[in-house]
């Protein structure tokens, strides 16, 4: 049982990539804390089902589409009059060694991870400025700092998110907006698809000896979105059981 709780009653929260995994756990955390949560995902059926289960609002949208992103932000502000927290979690994988990656493999991964983070943050800024407050939490990766065979496109996108987070933090601080990121290490569908032998090798590299549950990532996001973290900005928080030590 968590011994630190947060109250997000009256706050409006957008979570991208929210139909499953870490995004779903984050959405559930905010919903349970009283927020009006908007789940965004490219999978229309999945996001509708998840939103129904959580008692949230589901919006199918492609984060790589500027018009779709703008429409989501406009709807949130129209429906609730505000936007308080933006969690940029949407992602996609197109793995392969460098010389086998196609242009589409590269462009798709960059457009969703880095491009989606940029587009949603940019779209949220006018409302954040009008309110004089806002929280942005981006999801990056250990791979963005250390690389991983077969994921040069993903590593480039996640490294870019780190640079974007720190730059946006400097630009938006004057408006009362914090911008932070987490570097997660959670048991998701991607992890569960790894062959057991390889999974055992990866687990052995984690000082805490296990992958986290998605809900443990959600707790870190809730902290960075809270009033208690009002003086924390530009941070990339490893939530990885010591993997990055």
Short mmCIF file of C-alpha atoms in Angstrom, two decimals:
data_model
loop_
_atom_site.label_atom_id
_atom_site.label_comp_id
_atom_site.label_asym_id
_atom_site.label_seq_id
_atom_site.Cartn_x
_atom_site.Cartn_y
_atom_site.Cartn_z
CA UNK A 1 0.00 0.00 0.00
CA UNK A 2 1.31 3.43 -0.95
CA UNK A 3 1.82 5.79 1.99
CA UNK A 4 2.00 8.92 -0.14
CA UNK A 5 -1.14 9.99 -1.96
CA UNK A 6 -1.87 12.90 -4.24
CA UNK A 7 -5.08 14.80 -4.85
CA UNK A 8 -5.69 15.82 -8.45
CA UNK A 9 -9.35 16.70 -8.01
CA UNK A 10 -10.37 19.30 -10.57
CA UNK A 11 -7.24 18.82 -12.66
CA UNK A 12 -7.34 17.88 -16.33
CA UNK A 13 -4.78 15.28 -17.43
CA UNK A 14 -3.84 14.01 -20.88
CA UNK A 15 -1.99 10.69 -21.19
CA UNK A 16 -0.84 9.50 -24.60
CA UNK A 17 -0.28 5.86 -25.43
CA UNK A 18 -2.83 5.19 -22.71
CA UNK A 19 -4.67 2.10 -23.93
CA UNK A 20 -2.35 -0.35 -22.19
CA UNK A 21 0.89 -0.81 -20.28
CA UNK A 22 2.53 2.12 -18.54
CA UNK A 23 0.14 4.62 -20.13
CA UNK A 24 -2.88 2.78 -18.80
CA UNK A 25 -1.34 2.55 -15.33
CA UNK A 26 -0.63 6.28 -15.35
CA UNK A 27 -4.19 7.05 -16.44
CA UNK A 28 -5.56 4.80 -13.70
CA UNK A 29 -3.39 6.54 -11.09
CA UNK A 30 -4.69 9.98 -12.03
CA UNK A 31 -8.29 8.80 -12.32
CA UNK A 32 -8.06 7.33 -8.83
CA UNK A 33 -6.72 10.64 -7.56
CA UNK A 34 -9.75 12.55 -8.79
CA UNK A 35 -8.51 13.99 -12.07
CA UNK A 36 -10.49 14.29 -15.27
CA UNK A 37 -8.32 12.06 -17.45
CA UNK A 38 -8.21 12.01 -21.24
CA UNK A 39 -6.71 8.84 -22.71
CA UNK A 40 -5.14 9.23 -26.13
CA UNK A 41 -4.12 6.29 -28.30
CA UNK A 42 -3.95 5.37 -31.97
CA UNK A 43 -5.86 2.14 -31.25
CA UNK A 44 -9.43 3.41 -31.21
CA UNK A 45 -11.05 0.23 -29.91
CA UNK A 46 -8.50 -0.33 -27.16
CA UNK A 47 -8.55 3.25 -25.90
CA UNK A 48 -12.35 3.26 -25.82
CA UNK A 49 -12.40 0.04 -23.81
CA UNK A 50 -9.75 1.25 -21.37
CA UNK A 51 -11.45 4.61 -20.90
CA UNK A 52 -14.74 2.86 -20.18
CA UNK A 53 -13.08 0.62 -17.58
CA UNK A 54 -11.37 3.54 -15.84
CA UNK A 55 -14.24 6.01 -16.05
CA UNK A 56 -12.14 8.36 -18.17
CA UNK A 57 -12.47 9.94 -21.61
CA UNK A 58 -10.92 8.09 -24.54
CA UNK A 59 -9.81 9.92 -27.67
CA UNK A 60 -8.37 8.03 -30.66
CA UNK A 61 -5.59 10.10 -32.20
CA UNK A 62 -2.25 9.75 -33.94
CA UNK A 63 0.36 11.75 -32.01
CA UNK A 64 2.35 12.13 -35.24
CA UNK A 65 -0.52 14.14 -36.76
CA UNK A 66 -0.39 17.83 -35.84
CA UNK A 67 -4.07 18.45 -36.61
CA UNK A 68 -5.13 15.49 -34.47
CA UNK A 69 -2.96 16.65 -31.56
CA UNK A 70 -4.35 20.17 -31.74
CA UNK A 71 -7.89 18.78 -31.80
CA UNK A 72 -7.25 16.77 -28.62
CA UNK A 73 -5.93 19.78 -26.71
CA UNK A 74 -8.80 21.94 -27.96
CA UNK A 75 -11.31 19.36 -26.79
CA UNK A 76 -9.77 19.06 -23.34
CA UNK A 77 -9.83 22.81 -22.85
CA UNK A 78 -13.37 23.08 -24.25
CA UNK A 79 -14.65 20.28 -22.01
CA UNK A 80 -12.91 21.26 -18.77
CA UNK A 81 -11.66 24.81 -19.21
CA UNK A 82 -8.08 23.81 -18.42
CA UNK A 83 -5.15 21.47 -19.01
CA UNK A 84 -2.94 20.75 -16.02
CA UNK A 85 -0.86 17.68 -16.77
CA UNK A 86 0.46 16.24 -20.02
CA UNK A 87 2.08 12.80 -20.01
CA UNK A 88 3.84 12.03 -23.30
CA UNK A 89 4.02 8.24 -23.29
CA UNK A 90 3.01 7.16 -26.80
CA UNK A 91 5.51 4.94 -28.56
CA UNK A 92 6.06 2.35 -31.24
CA UNK A 93 8.86 -0.06 -32.14
CA UNK A 94 10.35 -0.81 -35.56
CA UNK A 95 13.44 -2.76 -34.52
CA UNK A 96 16.28 -3.91 -36.72
CA UNK A 97 20.02 -3.50 -37.07
CA UNK A 98 21.01 -0.20 -38.63
CA UNK A 99 21.74 -1.47 -42.13
CA UNK A 100 18.37 -3.21 -42.34
CA UNK A 101 16.20 -0.32 -41.14
CA UNK A 102 14.09 1.32 -43.81
CA UNK A 103 13.28 5.00 -44.05
CA UNK A 104 9.78 4.17 -42.85
CA UNK A 105 11.15 2.31 -39.80
CA UNK A 106 13.17 5.39 -38.92
CA UNK A 107 10.56 8.03 -39.70
CA UNK A 108 7.72 6.24 -37.91
CA UNK A 109 9.61 5.78 -34.65
CA UNK A 110 10.90 9.35 -34.62
CA UNK A 111 7.48 10.76 -35.56
CA UNK A 112 5.68 8.97 -32.72
CA UNK A 113 8.20 9.17 -29.87
CA UNK A 114 10.00 12.47 -30.43
CA UNK A 115 7.47 14.07 -32.76
CA UNK A 116 4.50 13.22 -30.56
CA UNK A 117 6.23 14.62 -27.49
CA UNK A 118 7.05 17.83 -29.36
CA UNK A 119 3.60 18.26 -30.93
CA UNK A 120 1.61 17.69 -27.75
CA UNK A 121 3.86 19.91 -25.64
CA UNK A 122 3.75 22.70 -28.21
CA UNK A 123 -0.05 22.45 -28.43
CA UNK A 124 -0.39 22.62 -24.63
CA UNK A 125 1.78 25.70 -24.13
CA UNK A 126 -0.85 28.38 -24.90
CA UNK A 127 -3.18 26.95 -22.24
CA UNK A 128 -0.34 26.51 -19.76
CA UNK A 129 0.68 30.13 -20.26
CA UNK A 130 -2.89 31.36 -19.85
CA UNK A 131 -3.17 29.45 -16.56
CA UNK A 132 0.31 30.29 -15.34
CA UNK A 133 0.88 26.62 -14.54
CA UNK A 134 1.33 23.18 -16.05
CA UNK A 135 3.15 19.88 -15.78
CA UNK A 136 4.74 17.92 -18.61
CA UNK A 137 6.13 14.45 -17.98
CA UNK A 138 7.84 12.72 -20.89
CA UNK A 139 8.78 9.05 -21.13
CA UNK A 140 12.31 8.36 -22.29
CA UNK A 141 14.46 5.24 -21.96
CA UNK A 142 17.73 3.77 -20.74
CA UNK A 143 18.34 3.02 -24.42
CA UNK A 144 18.37 6.73 -25.19
CA UNK A 145 21.53 7.12 -23.11
CA UNK A 146 23.24 3.76 -23.56
CA UNK A 147 21.98 2.40 -26.88
CA UNK A 148 20.75 -1.09 -27.69
CA UNK A 149 21.51 -3.36 -30.62
CA UNK A 150 18.68 -3.25 -33.14
CA UNK A 151 17.20 -0.02 -31.86
CA UNK A 152 19.16 2.87 -33.35
CA UNK A 153 15.94 4.62 -34.39
CA UNK A 154 14.39 4.15 -30.93
CA UNK A 155 17.61 5.24 -29.20
CA UNK A 156 17.75 8.39 -31.32
CA UNK A 157 14.14 9.23 -30.49
CA UNK A 158 14.55 8.66 -26.76
CA UNK A 159 17.82 10.60 -26.60
CA UNK A 160 16.05 13.43 -28.40
CA UNK A 161 13.30 13.43 -25.78
CA UNK A 162 15.93 13.95 -23.07
CA UNK A 163 17.31 17.00 -24.86
CA UNK A 164 13.82 18.28 -25.53
CA UNK A 165 12.82 17.86 -21.89
CA UNK A 166 15.74 19.93 -20.63
CA UNK A 167 15.28 22.63 -23.26
CA UNK A 168 11.53 22.92 -22.74
CA UNK A 169 12.11 23.08 -18.97
CA UNK A 170 14.29 26.15 -19.46
CA UNK A 171 11.88 27.80 -21.88
CA UNK A 172 8.67 27.19 -19.92
CA UNK A 173 9.82 27.74 -16.32
CA UNK A 174 8.97 31.46 -16.57
CA UNK A 175 5.32 30.49 -17.12
CA UNK A 176 5.07 28.27 -14.06
CA UNK A 177 5.42 25.09 -16.11
CA UNK A 178 7.68 22.19 -15.15
CA UNK A 179 8.97 19.69 -17.70
CA UNK A 180 10.46 16.41 -16.53
CA UNK A 181 10.93 12.86 -17.78
CA UNK A 182 11.06 9.36 -16.42
CA UNK A 183 13.25 6.53 -17.68
CA UNK A 184 11.19 3.42 -16.89
CA UNK A 185 11.96 -0.26 -16.62
CA UNK A 186 8.58 -1.93 -16.33
CA UNK A 187 7.07 -5.28 -17.22
CA UNK A 188 5.03 -4.52 -20.33
CA UNK A 189 3.87 -6.50 -23.36
CA UNK A 190 7.22 -5.81 -24.99
CA UNK A 191 9.11 -7.27 -22.03
CA UNK A 192 6.81 -10.25 -21.79
CA UNK A 193 7.47 -11.07 -25.46
CA UNK A 194 11.21 -11.54 -24.82
CA UNK A 195 12.33 -15.19 -24.85
CA UNK A 196 12.82 -16.46 -21.30
CA UNK A 197 16.57 -17.00 -21.63
CA UNK A 198 17.16 -13.45 -22.80
CA UNK A 199 14.72 -12.13 -20.20
CA UNK A 200 16.70 -13.87 -17.46
CA UNK A 201 19.89 -12.20 -18.72
CA UNK A 202 18.26 -8.78 -18.71
CA UNK A 203 16.79 -9.30 -15.25
CA UNK A 204 20.21 -10.25 -13.91
CA UNK A 205 21.49 -6.79 -14.89
CA UNK A 206 18.93 -5.03 -12.68
CA UNK A 207 20.29 -4.49 -9.14
CA UNK A 208 16.82 -4.94 -7.66
CA UNK A 209 16.48 -8.23 -9.53
CA UNK A 210 13.15 -7.61 -11.24
CA UNK A 211 11.25 -5.51 -13.72
CA UNK A 212 8.81 -3.10 -12.13
CA UNK A 213 5.07 -3.25 -12.46
CA UNK A 214 3.57 -0.45 -14.62
CA UNK A 215 1.89 1.00 -11.52
CA UNK A 216 5.32 1.76 -10.06
CA UNK A 217 6.00 4.01 -13.04
CA UNK A 218 2.66 5.71 -12.48
CA UNK A 219 3.63 6.63 -8.93
CA UNK A 220 6.74 8.44 -10.19
CA UNK A 221 4.70 10.31 -12.78
CA UNK A 222 2.16 11.33 -10.14
CA UNK A 223 4.93 12.78 -8.00
CA UNK A 224 6.37 14.83 -10.86
CA UNK A 225 2.85 16.11 -11.65
CA UNK A 226 2.10 17.02 -8.04
CA UNK A 227 2.29 20.31 -6.17
CA UNK A 228 5.01 18.71 -4.05
CA UNK A 229 7.27 18.67 -7.15
CA UNK A 230 6.65 22.31 -8.05
CA UNK A 231 10.37 23.14 -7.84
CA UNK A 232 11.53 20.10 -9.82
CA UNK A 233 12.12 20.69 -13.52
CA UNK A 234 14.46 19.49 -16.25
CA UNK A 235 14.99 16.18 -14.46
CA UNK A 236 15.24 12.76 -16.10
CA UNK A 237 14.25 10.41 -13.28
CA UNK A 238 15.41 6.80 -13.63
CA UNK A 239 12.69 4.49 -12.34
CA UNK A 240 14.61 1.38 -13.23
CA UNK A 241 15.58 -0.57 -10.12
CA UNK A 242 19.15 0.65 -10.38
CA UNK A 243 19.74 -0.41 -13.99
CA UNK A 244 21.28 2.96 -14.88
CA UNK A 245 23.75 3.03 -11.96
#
